[in-house]
Amino acid sequence: MKKPLSLALLLSSSLFVTLPTVSFAQKASKPNVIYIYADDLGFGDLSSYGAKQIETPNLDKLARNGVRFTNAHSTSATCTPSRFALMTGTYPWRQEGTGILPGDAKLIVPTDKITLPKVFKHAGYATAIVGKWHMGLGNQVQKDWNAPIKPGPNDVGFDYSFIFPATADRVPTVFLENDQVVAAEASDPILVDYEKKIGNDPTGKEHPELLKMHSSPGQGHNQTIVNGIGRIGYMSGGTRARWVDEEVSTTFLHKAQDFISTHQNKPFFLYFCLTEPHVPRMPATQFKGKSKLGYRGDAILQLDWTVGQIQQQLQLLGLDKNTIIIFSSDNGPVLDDGYMDGAVAQQNGHLPAGPLRGGKYSIFEGGTRVPFIVSGKGVAQGKVSNALISQIDLLATSAQLLDIPLKTDEAKDSKPLLKTLTGQDNKGRTSMVQHAQTLAIVKDDWKYIAPSKGAPYMKLTDTETGSFPEDQLYDLKNDIGEKHNVASKYPEKVIELKQLLEGERQK
């Protein structure tokens, strides 16, 4: 009798993720659209964007077969606001409560307005989200995690959802499938609190000897321990429902592939939200130690492999010629974001933001200028574009692609840029607002940063925030690293951009 394969052996094999059986290619003329959203991936983290210390062959292949953008942006330098903008087509700073959310936050996406998935639903598409959500659930903070939680992703346009509520470093560390916590048990109810300790679970602060990854001092990742890792917030119950970090990424991949396989004979939109390389970085065993850049580098290799698995599945199902893949990141990079995982100690000369200044949390370019690759049906091949484009434009651009009319008051900050997205136009936006602790506006390679009373430097994450009490002006064409503030040299340009930014505020 043959012995069963061990989990470790399965994880070490590329066959761990099984692909569906090949079937007839999709006959629909409408292209499938897959938006793959990385988490905290920087402009310099991919070899196609100049990284020398790490190789990302699957994303490099995607770039060779499509358009690689060098001036594409998230709206914000942190995750929740960028995701809100992507979903609604509205700048997040226009709505209160769109900052980085705790794991028990209420839903911030309106259920009665147009959203990105609703555009596709109106065009007859099947829609799904798989992965990180982080835009709140339910109508209030206090919620019953043991019952269906609504409203949520299924109420803003997704036919199917398989998510975790916030981030991997925040409780509750559980999956939800279509509003219901997976493996929840009435006999072991889940409780969550971000103010006080609940239950008897050990915390990282009280029991550091139980940790397999220690938290960085002062960042708050030392509360309830799940899978040997301290989290932000307190949780009790849900013992069987709690995930294992090493299996999160492949679980999401399985669910994404199941959706693609199930809907291969009709048009579909898949919003696939990867967790890499956000903390806590705890990749599957097959990737640990492979990058020589600590667990952060290993997580990027896992991310690249995951993208390759999706590409392979599309090809085997005959869907690759009728599918558009869009890949990007919700904000710029950070090395130490709460855990001592080797990202700093094993940086080895790697520059996650490439030539850019700042990173996650920063109004400098490193905060929002991110990898952005588009490939597939109708997209130019082998092109590099410096067109100015924002992720917020995907809503109006998708509506343009599918001939779905938008009302004048819908997604008002989203621009229809289909020719830009497919590589036919090199201009893109005329201007764009960036968001961190303050606001900035870019027009014609000139960037104005509004004065701010925020701290100019975040010691815990080693981040230059770009917050200063005076006007800042940068010539991005000649100074992409934003090293020289030329506001005093070009006062008329400061006035022009300041007025333009104020006009955006008043819309």
Coordinates of C-alpha atoms in Angstrom, one line a residue:
M1 CA 0.0 0.0 0.0
K2 CA 1.4 3.4 -1.0
K3 CA 1.9 6.0 1.7
P4 CA -0.1 9.2 1.3
L5 CA 1.9 12.3 0.3
S6 CA 2.8 14.6 3.1
L7 CA 1.6 18.2 3.1
A8 CA 5.2 19.4 3.0
L9 CA 5.9 17.4 -0.1
L10 CA 2.7 18.7 -1.7
L11 CA 3.8 22.3 -0.9
S12 CA 7.2 21.7 -2.4
S13 CA 5.8 20.7 -5.7
S14 CA 4.5 22.9 -8.5
L15 CA 1.7 20.3 -8.8
F16 CA 0.3 21.4 -5.5
V17 CA -2.2 23.6 -7.4
T18 CA -4.1 21.3 -9.8
L19 CA -5.4 22.8 -13.0
P20 CA -8.9 22.1 -14.3
T21 CA -9.4 19.8 -17.3
V22 CA -9.0 21.5 -20.7
S23 CA -12.3 22.2 -22.4
F24 CA -13.6 24.1 -25.4
A25 CA -12.4 27.7 -25.6
Q26 CA -14.8 30.4 -24.7
K27 CA -16.8 31.6 -27.7
A28 CA -17.9 34.9 -26.3
S29 CA -16.6 38.0 -28.0
K30 CA -16.5 40.0 -24.8
P31 CA -13.1 39.7 -23.2
N32 CA -12.7 38.3 -19.7
V33 CA -11.0 40.7 -17.4
I34 CA -8.8 39.6 -14.4
Y35 CA -7.5 42.4 -12.2
I36 CA -4.6 41.0 -10.0
Y37 CA -3.9 43.4 -7.1
A38 CA -0.7 43.0 -5.2
D39 CA -0.2 44.4 -1.7
D40 CA 2.7 46.7 -0.8
L41 CA 4.6 45.8 -4.0
G42 CA 7.0 48.6 -5.0
F43 CA 8.0 50.1 -8.3
G44 CA 11.4 48.5 -8.1
D45 CA 10.3 45.0 -6.9
L46 CA 10.0 43.3 -10.3
S47 CA 12.9 42.4 -12.6
S48 CA 10.9 43.9 -15.5
Y49 CA 11.0 47.2 -13.6
G50 CA 14.8 47.1 -13.0
A51 CA 15.2 44.9 -10.0
K52 CA 18.6 43.1 -10.0
Q53 CA 18.5 41.1 -6.8
I54 CA 15.3 39.2 -7.6
E55 CA 13.8 37.6 -10.7
T56 CA 10.1 37.6 -11.5
P57 CA 9.8 35.7 -14.8
N58 CA 6.0 35.3 -14.9
L59 CA 5.3 39.0 -14.5
D60 CA 8.2 39.8 -16.9
K61 CA 6.5 37.5 -19.4
L62 CA 3.2 39.4 -18.8
A63 CA 5.0 42.7 -19.5
R64 CA 6.7 41.4 -22.7
N65 CA 3.3 40.3 -24.0
G66 CA 1.6 43.6 -23.1
V67 CA 2.1 47.1 -22.0
R68 CA 4.3 48.0 -19.0
F69 CA 3.4 51.4 -17.6
T70 CA 6.1 53.5 -15.9
N71 CA 3.9 56.4 -14.7
A72 CA 0.9 54.5 -13.3
H73 CA -0.4 55.1 -9.8
S74 CA -2.7 54.0 -7.0
T75 CA -4.6 57.0 -5.7
S76 CA -3.1 56.6 -2.2
A77 CA -0.1 55.5 -0.4
T78 CA -2.0 53.0 1.8
C79 CA -4.3 50.1 1.1
T80 CA -7.9 50.9 2.1
P81 CA -8.1 54.2 0.3
S82 CA -6.6 52.9 -2.8
R83 CA -9.0 50.0 -2.9
F84 CA -12.0 52.3 -2.2
A85 CA -11.0 54.4 -5.2
L86 CA -10.6 51.4 -7.4
M87 CA -14.0 50.2 -6.4
T88 CA -15.9 53.4 -6.6
G89 CA -14.1 55.7 -9.1
T90 CA -14.1 58.4 -6.4
Y91 CA -11.0 59.8 -4.7
P92 CA -11.0 58.4 -1.1
W93 CA -10.2 61.8 0.5
R94 CA -13.7 62.9 -0.6
Q95 CA -15.3 60.5 1.9
E96 CA -14.6 60.3 5.7
G97 CA -13.7 56.9 7.1
T98 CA -11.6 55.7 4.2
G99 CA -8.3 55.4 6.1
I100 CA -6.6 52.1 7.0
L101 CA -9.5 50.1 8.6
P102 CA -9.4 47.7 11.5
G103 CA -10.6 44.2 11.0
D104 CA -14.0 44.9 12.5
A105 CA -14.9 48.0 10.5
K106 CA -18.2 48.5 8.8
L107 CA -18.6 48.6 5.1
I108 CA -17.4 51.9 3.5
V109 CA -18.4 51.1 -0.2
P110 CA -21.9 52.4 -1.0
T111 CA -24.3 49.7 -2.0
D112 CA -26.6 52.0 -4.0
K113 CA -24.0 53.5 -6.4
I114 CA -22.0 52.3 -9.3
T115 CA -18.9 50.1 -8.6
L116 CA -16.3 48.4 -10.7
P117 CA -18.0 45.0 -10.5
K118 CA -21.4 46.5 -11.2
V119 CA -20.1 47.8 -14.5
F120 CA -19.3 44.2 -15.5
K121 CA -22.6 42.9 -14.1
H122 CA -24.5 45.4 -16.2
A123 CA -22.7 43.9 -19.2
G124 CA -23.7 40.4 -18.4
Y125 CA -20.5 39.2 -16.8
A126 CA -20.1 36.8 -13.9
T127 CA -18.1 38.7 -11.2
A128 CA -16.0 37.5 -8.3
I129 CA -13.5 38.8 -5.7
V130 CA -10.9 36.4 -4.2
G131 CA -8.4 37.6 -1.7
K132 CA -7.9 40.6 0.6
W133 CA -11.0 42.9 1.0
H134 CA -10.2 45.6 3.6
M135 CA -13.1 47.8 3.0
G136 CA -15.3 46.8 6.0
L137 CA -18.2 44.5 6.5
G138 CA -21.7 45.0 7.8
N139 CA -23.4 48.1 8.9
Q140 CA -21.7 48.5 12.2
V141 CA -18.5 47.7 14.1
Q142 CA -20.2 45.3 16.5
K143 CA -21.1 42.2 14.4
D144 CA -21.9 38.5 14.8
W145 CA -19.0 36.7 13.2
N146 CA -20.9 33.4 13.5
A147 CA -23.8 34.5 11.3
P148 CA -23.9 35.8 7.7
I149 CA -22.3 39.3 7.7
K150 CA -24.0 41.8 5.3
P151 CA -23.6 44.1 3.5
G152 CA -20.3 43.1 2.0
P153 CA -18.7 42.3 -1.3
N154 CA -21.8 40.4 -2.6
D155 CA -23.8 43.6 -2.0
V156 CA -21.6 45.9 -4.1
G157 CA -21.5 43.9 -7.3
F158 CA -19.7 40.6 -6.8
D159 CA -21.7 37.4 -7.5
Y160 CA -19.1 35.3 -5.6
S161 CA -16.7 36.3 -2.8
F162 CA -13.9 34.5 -1.0
I163 CA -12.0 36.9 1.2
F164 CA -10.4 37.7 4.5
P165 CA -11.9 40.8 6.1
A166 CA -8.9 43.2 6.4
T167 CA -5.2 42.4 6.3
A168 CA -3.2 39.3 7.4
D169 CA -1.8 41.1 10.4
R170 CA -5.2 42.0 11.8
V171 CA -7.9 39.8 13.5
P172 CA -10.1 38.1 12.7
T173 CA -7.8 35.7 10.9
V174 CA -10.6 33.9 9.0
F175 CA -11.9 33.4 5.5
L176 CA -15.4 34.5 4.5
E177 CA -17.2 32.9 1.6
N178 CA -20.3 34.7 0.4
D179 CA -20.8 36.6 3.7
Q180 CA -20.2 33.5 6.0
V181 CA -17.1 32.7 8.0
V182 CA -15.7 29.4 6.6
A183 CA -15.7 26.6 9.3
A184 CA -17.4 28.8 11.9
E185 CA -18.9 26.7 14.8
A186 CA -21.7 27.8 17.1
S187 CA -20.0 26.0 20.0
D188 CA -16.8 28.1 19.5
P189 CA -18.1 31.6 18.7
I190 CA -15.7 34.2 17.2
L191 CA -15.3 37.4 19.2
V192 CA -13.2 40.4 18.1
D193 CA -12.2 43.5 19.9
Y194 CA -9.7 46.2 19.0
E195 CA -9.9 48.1 22.3
K196 CA -9.4 45.4 25.0
K197 CA -8.2 41.9 25.4
I198 CA -10.9 39.2 25.2
G199 CA -10.8 35.5 25.9
N200 CA -7.7 33.5 27.0
D201 CA -5.7 33.4 23.8
P202 CA -2.0 34.3 24.5
T203 CA -0.7 37.6 23.1
G204 CA 2.7 38.3 21.6
K205 CA 3.3 40.9 24.2
E206 CA 2.7 38.5 27.1
H207 CA 4.2 35.3 25.6
P208 CA 6.9 36.1 23.1
E209 CA 8.3 32.6 23.6
L210 CA 5.3 31.3 21.6
L211 CA 6.1 33.3 18.5
K212 CA 7.7 31.9 15.3
M213 CA 8.0 35.5 14.0
H214 CA 8.7 38.4 16.4
S215 CA 7.0 41.7 16.0
S216 CA 9.0 44.9 15.6
P217 CA 9.0 47.2 18.7
G218 CA 6.3 49.9 18.8
Q219 CA 4.1 48.8 15.9
G220 CA 1.4 47.0 17.7
H221 CA 1.7 43.6 16.1
N222 CA 1.9 41.9 19.5
Q223 CA -1.7 41.1 20.4
T224 CA -3.6 37.8 19.9
I225 CA -1.2 35.1 18.6
V226 CA -2.5 33.1 15.6
N227 CA -0.3 30.5 13.9
G228 CA 2.7 31.6 16.0
I229 CA 2.4 35.3 14.9
G230 CA 1.1 38.2 16.9
R231 CA -1.6 40.3 15.3
I232 CA -3.2 43.7 15.6
G233 CA -6.3 43.3 17.7
Y234 CA -7.8 40.7 20.0
M235 CA -9.7 37.6 19.0
S236 CA -11.1 34.6 20.8
G237 CA -13.0 31.5 19.4
G238 CA -13.1 30.2 15.9
T239 CA -10.3 27.7 16.5
R240 CA -11.1 25.6 13.4
A241 CA -11.8 28.7 11.3
R242 CA -8.4 30.3 11.7
W243 CA -6.1 30.2 8.7
V244 CA -2.5 29.0 8.5
D245 CA -0.4 31.8 6.9
E246 CA 1.6 29.4 4.7
E247 CA -1.6 28.2 3.1
V248 CA -3.4 31.6 2.6
S249 CA -1.9 32.3 -0.9
T250 CA -2.6 28.9 -2.3
T251 CA -6.1 28.8 -0.9
F252 CA -6.9 32.1 -2.7
L253 CA -5.3 30.7 -5.9
H254 CA -7.5 27.5 -5.7
K255 CA -10.6 29.7 -5.3
A256 CA -9.6 32.0 -8.2
Q257 CA -8.9 29.0 -10.5
D258 CA -12.2 27.3 -9.5
F259 CA -14.1 30.5 -10.5
I260 CA -12.3 30.7 -13.8
S261 CA -12.9 27.0 -14.6
T262 CA -16.6 27.3 -13.6
H263 CA -17.2 30.4 -15.8
Q264 CA -15.0 29.5 -18.7
N265 CA -18.0 29.5 -21.1
K266 CA -19.3 33.0 -20.4
P267 CA -17.6 36.4 -19.8
F268 CA -16.2 36.9 -16.3
F269 CA -14.5 39.6 -14.2
L270 CA -12.2 38.4 -11.5
Y271 CA -10.8 40.8 -8.9
F272 CA -7.9 38.7 -7.5
C273 CA -6.4 40.4 -4.5
L274 CA -3.1 38.9 -3.5
T275 CA -1.6 39.3 0.0
E276 CA 2.0 39.5 -1.0
P277 CA 4.3 41.1 0.0
H278 CA 2.2 42.6 2.9
V279 CA 3.1 41.6 6.5
P280 CA 3.2 39.1 8.1
R281 CA 5.3 37.6 5.4
M282 CA 5.1 33.8 5.9
P283 CA 5.3 32.2 2.4
A284 CA 4.7 28.5 1.7
T285 CA 7.7 26.3 2.5
Q286 CA 8.7 25.9 -1.2
F287 CA 9.5 29.6 -1.4
K288 CA 11.2 30.1 2.0
G289 CA 14.8 31.1 1.6
K290 CA 14.7 31.2 -2.2
S291 CA 15.1 34.9 -2.8
K292 CA 18.0 35.7 -0.4
L293 CA 16.1 38.8 0.5
G294 CA 14.3 37.5 3.6
Y295 CA 10.7 36.5 3.7
R296 CA 9.7 39.7 1.8
G297 CA 11.6 38.6 -1.2
D298 CA 10.3 35.0 -0.8
A299 CA 6.8 36.4 -0.8
I300 CA 7.4 38.2 -4.1
L301 CA 8.6 35.0 -5.6
Q302 CA 5.4 33.4 -4.4
L303 CA 3.4 36.2 -5.9
D304 CA 5.1 35.8 -9.3
W305 CA 4.5 32.1 -9.2
T306 CA 0.8 32.6 -8.5
V307 CA 0.5 34.9 -11.5
G308 CA 2.2 32.2 -13.6
Q309 CA -0.4 29.7 -12.4
I310 CA -3.2 31.9 -13.6
Q311 CA -1.5 32.4 -17.0
Q312 CA -1.0 28.7 -17.4
Q313 CA -4.6 27.9 -16.6
L314 CA -5.9 30.5 -19.1
Q315 CA -3.7 29.0 -21.8
L316 CA -4.8 25.4 -21.0
L317 CA -8.4 26.4 -21.1
G318 CA -8.0 28.3 -24.4
L319 CA -9.0 31.6 -22.7
D320 CA -5.7 33.4 -23.0
K321 CA -6.6 35.0 -26.3
N322 CA -9.9 36.4 -25.0
T323 CA -8.7 37.6 -21.6
I324 CA -7.3 40.9 -20.4
I325 CA -5.0 40.7 -17.3
I326 CA -4.3 43.9 -15.4
F327 CA -1.6 43.7 -12.7
S328 CA -0.8 46.4 -10.2
S329 CA -0.2 47.1 -6.5
D330 CA -2.3 49.1 -4.0
N331 CA 0.6 51.3 -2.8
G332 CA 4.3 51.5 -2.6
P333 CA 6.7 49.3 -0.7
V334 CA 7.8 49.1 3.0
L335 CA 10.4 46.9 4.5
D336 CA 9.8 46.9 8.3
D337 CA 6.1 47.1 8.7
G338 CA 5.7 45.3 12.0
Y339 CA 7.7 42.1 12.0
M340 CA 11.4 41.1 12.1
D341 CA 11.3 39.0 9.0
G342 CA 14.7 39.6 7.4
A343 CA 13.4 42.3 5.0
V344 CA 15.8 44.9 6.4
A345 CA 18.7 42.6 7.5
Q346 CA 18.7 40.8 4.1
Q347 CA 18.0 43.8 1.9
N348 CA 21.3 43.1 0.0
G349 CA 21.1 46.2 -2.1
H350 CA 17.6 45.7 -3.3
L351 CA 15.7 48.9 -3.8
P352 CA 11.9 48.2 -3.5
A353 CA 11.0 51.6 -4.8
G354 CA 13.7 51.7 -7.5
P355 CA 14.7 55.3 -8.2
L356 CA 11.8 56.8 -6.4
R357 CA 11.8 58.6 -3.1
G358 CA 9.5 57.4 -0.3
G359 CA 7.3 54.3 -0.2
K360 CA 4.2 53.2 1.6
Y361 CA 2.7 56.0 3.7
S362 CA 4.5 58.7 1.6
I363 CA 3.3 61.4 -0.7
F364 CA 6.5 61.1 -2.7
E365 CA 6.4 59.0 -5.9
G366 CA 7.4 55.9 -4.1
G367 CA 4.0 55.9 -2.3
T368 CA 1.8 55.7 -5.3
R369 CA 3.8 55.1 -8.5
V370 CA 3.6 51.3 -8.7
P371 CA 4.0 48.4 -11.2
F372 CA 1.1 48.4 -13.7
I373 CA 1.1 45.8 -16.5
V374 CA -1.8 45.2 -19.0
S375 CA -1.8 42.2 -21.3
G376 CA -4.3 40.3 -23.4
K377 CA -7.0 40.8 -26.0
G378 CA -6.7 44.1 -27.8
V379 CA -3.6 45.2 -25.9
A380 CA -0.4 46.2 -27.6
Q381 CA 2.5 43.8 -27.2
G382 CA 6.0 44.6 -25.9
K383 CA 5.3 48.2 -25.3
V384 CA 6.6 50.5 -22.5
S385 CA 4.3 53.5 -21.8
N386 CA 5.0 56.6 -19.7
A387 CA 1.3 57.7 -20.0
L388 CA -0.1 59.1 -16.8
I389 CA -2.8 56.7 -15.5
S390 CA -4.4 55.9 -12.2
Q391 CA -6.1 52.8 -10.9
I392 CA -9.2 54.9 -10.2
D393 CA -9.6 55.1 -14.0
L394 CA -10.3 51.4 -14.3
L395 CA -14.0 51.9 -13.6
A396 CA -14.7 54.4 -16.4
T397 CA -12.4 52.6 -18.7
S398 CA -14.2 49.3 -18.1
A399 CA -17.5 51.0 -18.8
Q400 CA -16.0 52.4 -22.0
L401 CA -14.7 48.9 -23.0
L402 CA -18.2 47.4 -22.5
D403 CA -20.3 50.3 -23.7
I404 CA -21.9 50.8 -20.4
P405 CA -23.1 54.4 -19.9
L406 CA -22.2 56.2 -16.7
K407 CA -24.3 59.0 -15.2
T408 CA -22.6 62.4 -14.8
D409 CA -22.5 62.0 -11.0
E410 CA -21.1 58.5 -11.1
A411 CA -17.5 57.7 -10.5
K412 CA -16.7 61.3 -11.2
D413 CA -12.9 61.0 -10.6
S414 CA -12.5 58.1 -13.0
K415 CA -11.4 58.8 -16.6
P416 CA -12.2 56.6 -19.6
L417 CA -8.7 55.8 -20.9
L418 CA -9.2 52.6 -23.0
K419 CA -6.7 53.7 -25.7
T420 CA -4.2 54.4 -23.0
L421 CA -4.8 51.2 -21.2
T422 CA -4.4 49.1 -24.4
G423 CA -1.2 51.0 -25.4
Q424 CA -2.7 53.0 -28.3
D425 CA -2.4 56.4 -26.6
N426 CA 0.8 57.7 -24.9
K427 CA -0.7 60.7 -23.1
G428 CA -3.2 59.4 -20.6
R429 CA -4.5 61.8 -17.9
T430 CA -3.8 65.5 -18.0
S431 CA -3.6 65.7 -14.2
M432 CA -3.9 63.5 -11.2
V433 CA -4.3 63.9 -7.4
Q434 CA -2.1 61.8 -5.1
H435 CA -3.0 61.1 -1.5
A436 CA -1.1 60.3 1.7
Q437 CA -0.9 62.5 4.9
T438 CA -1.5 65.4 2.5
L439 CA -2.5 65.8 -1.1
A440 CA -0.3 66.4 -4.2
I441 CA -1.2 67.0 -7.8
V442 CA 0.7 66.1 -11.0
K443 CA 0.4 67.8 -14.4
D444 CA 2.8 67.7 -17.3
D445 CA 5.5 66.1 -15.2
W446 CA 5.3 68.9 -12.6
K447 CA 4.3 67.8 -9.1
Y448 CA 3.0 70.1 -6.3
I449 CA 2.7 68.8 -2.7
A450 CA 0.5 70.8 -0.4
P451 CA 1.9 71.9 3.0
S452 CA 1.3 69.6 5.9
K453 CA 1.8 69.5 9.6
G454 CA 2.4 65.8 9.5
A455 CA 5.7 64.2 10.6
P456 CA 8.3 64.3 7.7
Y457 CA 9.8 61.0 8.8
M458 CA 8.3 57.8 10.2
K459 CA 11.1 56.2 12.2
L460 CA 9.4 52.9 12.8
T461 CA 9.0 52.1 9.1
D462 CA 12.0 54.2 7.9
T463 CA 9.7 56.2 5.6
E464 CA 10.1 59.8 4.3
T465 CA 6.5 60.9 4.3
G466 CA 6.9 64.1 2.2
S467 CA 5.0 66.1 4.8
F468 CA 6.5 69.6 5.2
P469 CA 5.0 72.9 6.3
E470 CA 5.9 74.6 3.0
D471 CA 5.0 74.3 -0.7
Q472 CA 7.0 71.6 -2.6
L473 CA 7.4 71.5 -6.4
Y474 CA 9.3 68.9 -8.3
D475 CA 10.2 68.5 -12.0
L476 CA 9.5 64.8 -12.4
K477 CA 10.8 64.7 -15.9
N478 CA 14.3 65.6 -14.8
D479 CA 14.1 64.7 -11.1
I480 CA 12.1 61.5 -10.7
G481 CA 13.7 61.0 -7.3
E482 CA 12.2 64.3 -6.0
K483 CA 15.5 65.4 -4.6
H484 CA 15.2 69.1 -5.5
N485 CA 12.3 71.3 -4.3
V486 CA 12.1 74.0 -7.0
A487 CA 9.1 75.8 -5.6
S488 CA 11.0 79.1 -5.0
K489 CA 12.4 78.9 -8.5
Y490 CA 9.0 78.5 -10.3
P491 CA 6.5 80.4 -8.2
E492 CA 4.0 80.8 -11.1
K493 CA 3.9 77.0 -11.5
V494 CA 3.2 76.6 -7.7
I495 CA 0.3 79.0 -8.1
E496 CA -1.0 77.2 -11.1
L497 CA -0.9 73.8 -9.5
K498 CA -2.2 75.0 -6.1
Q499 CA -5.2 76.4 -7.8
L500 CA -5.7 73.2 -9.8
L501 CA -5.6 71.2 -6.6
E502 CA -8.0 73.5 -4.9
G503 CA -10.4 73.1 -7.9
E504 CA -10.2 69.3 -7.4
R505 CA -11.0 69.7 -3.7
Q506 CA -14.1 71.7 -4.5
K507 CA -15.6 69.3 -7.0

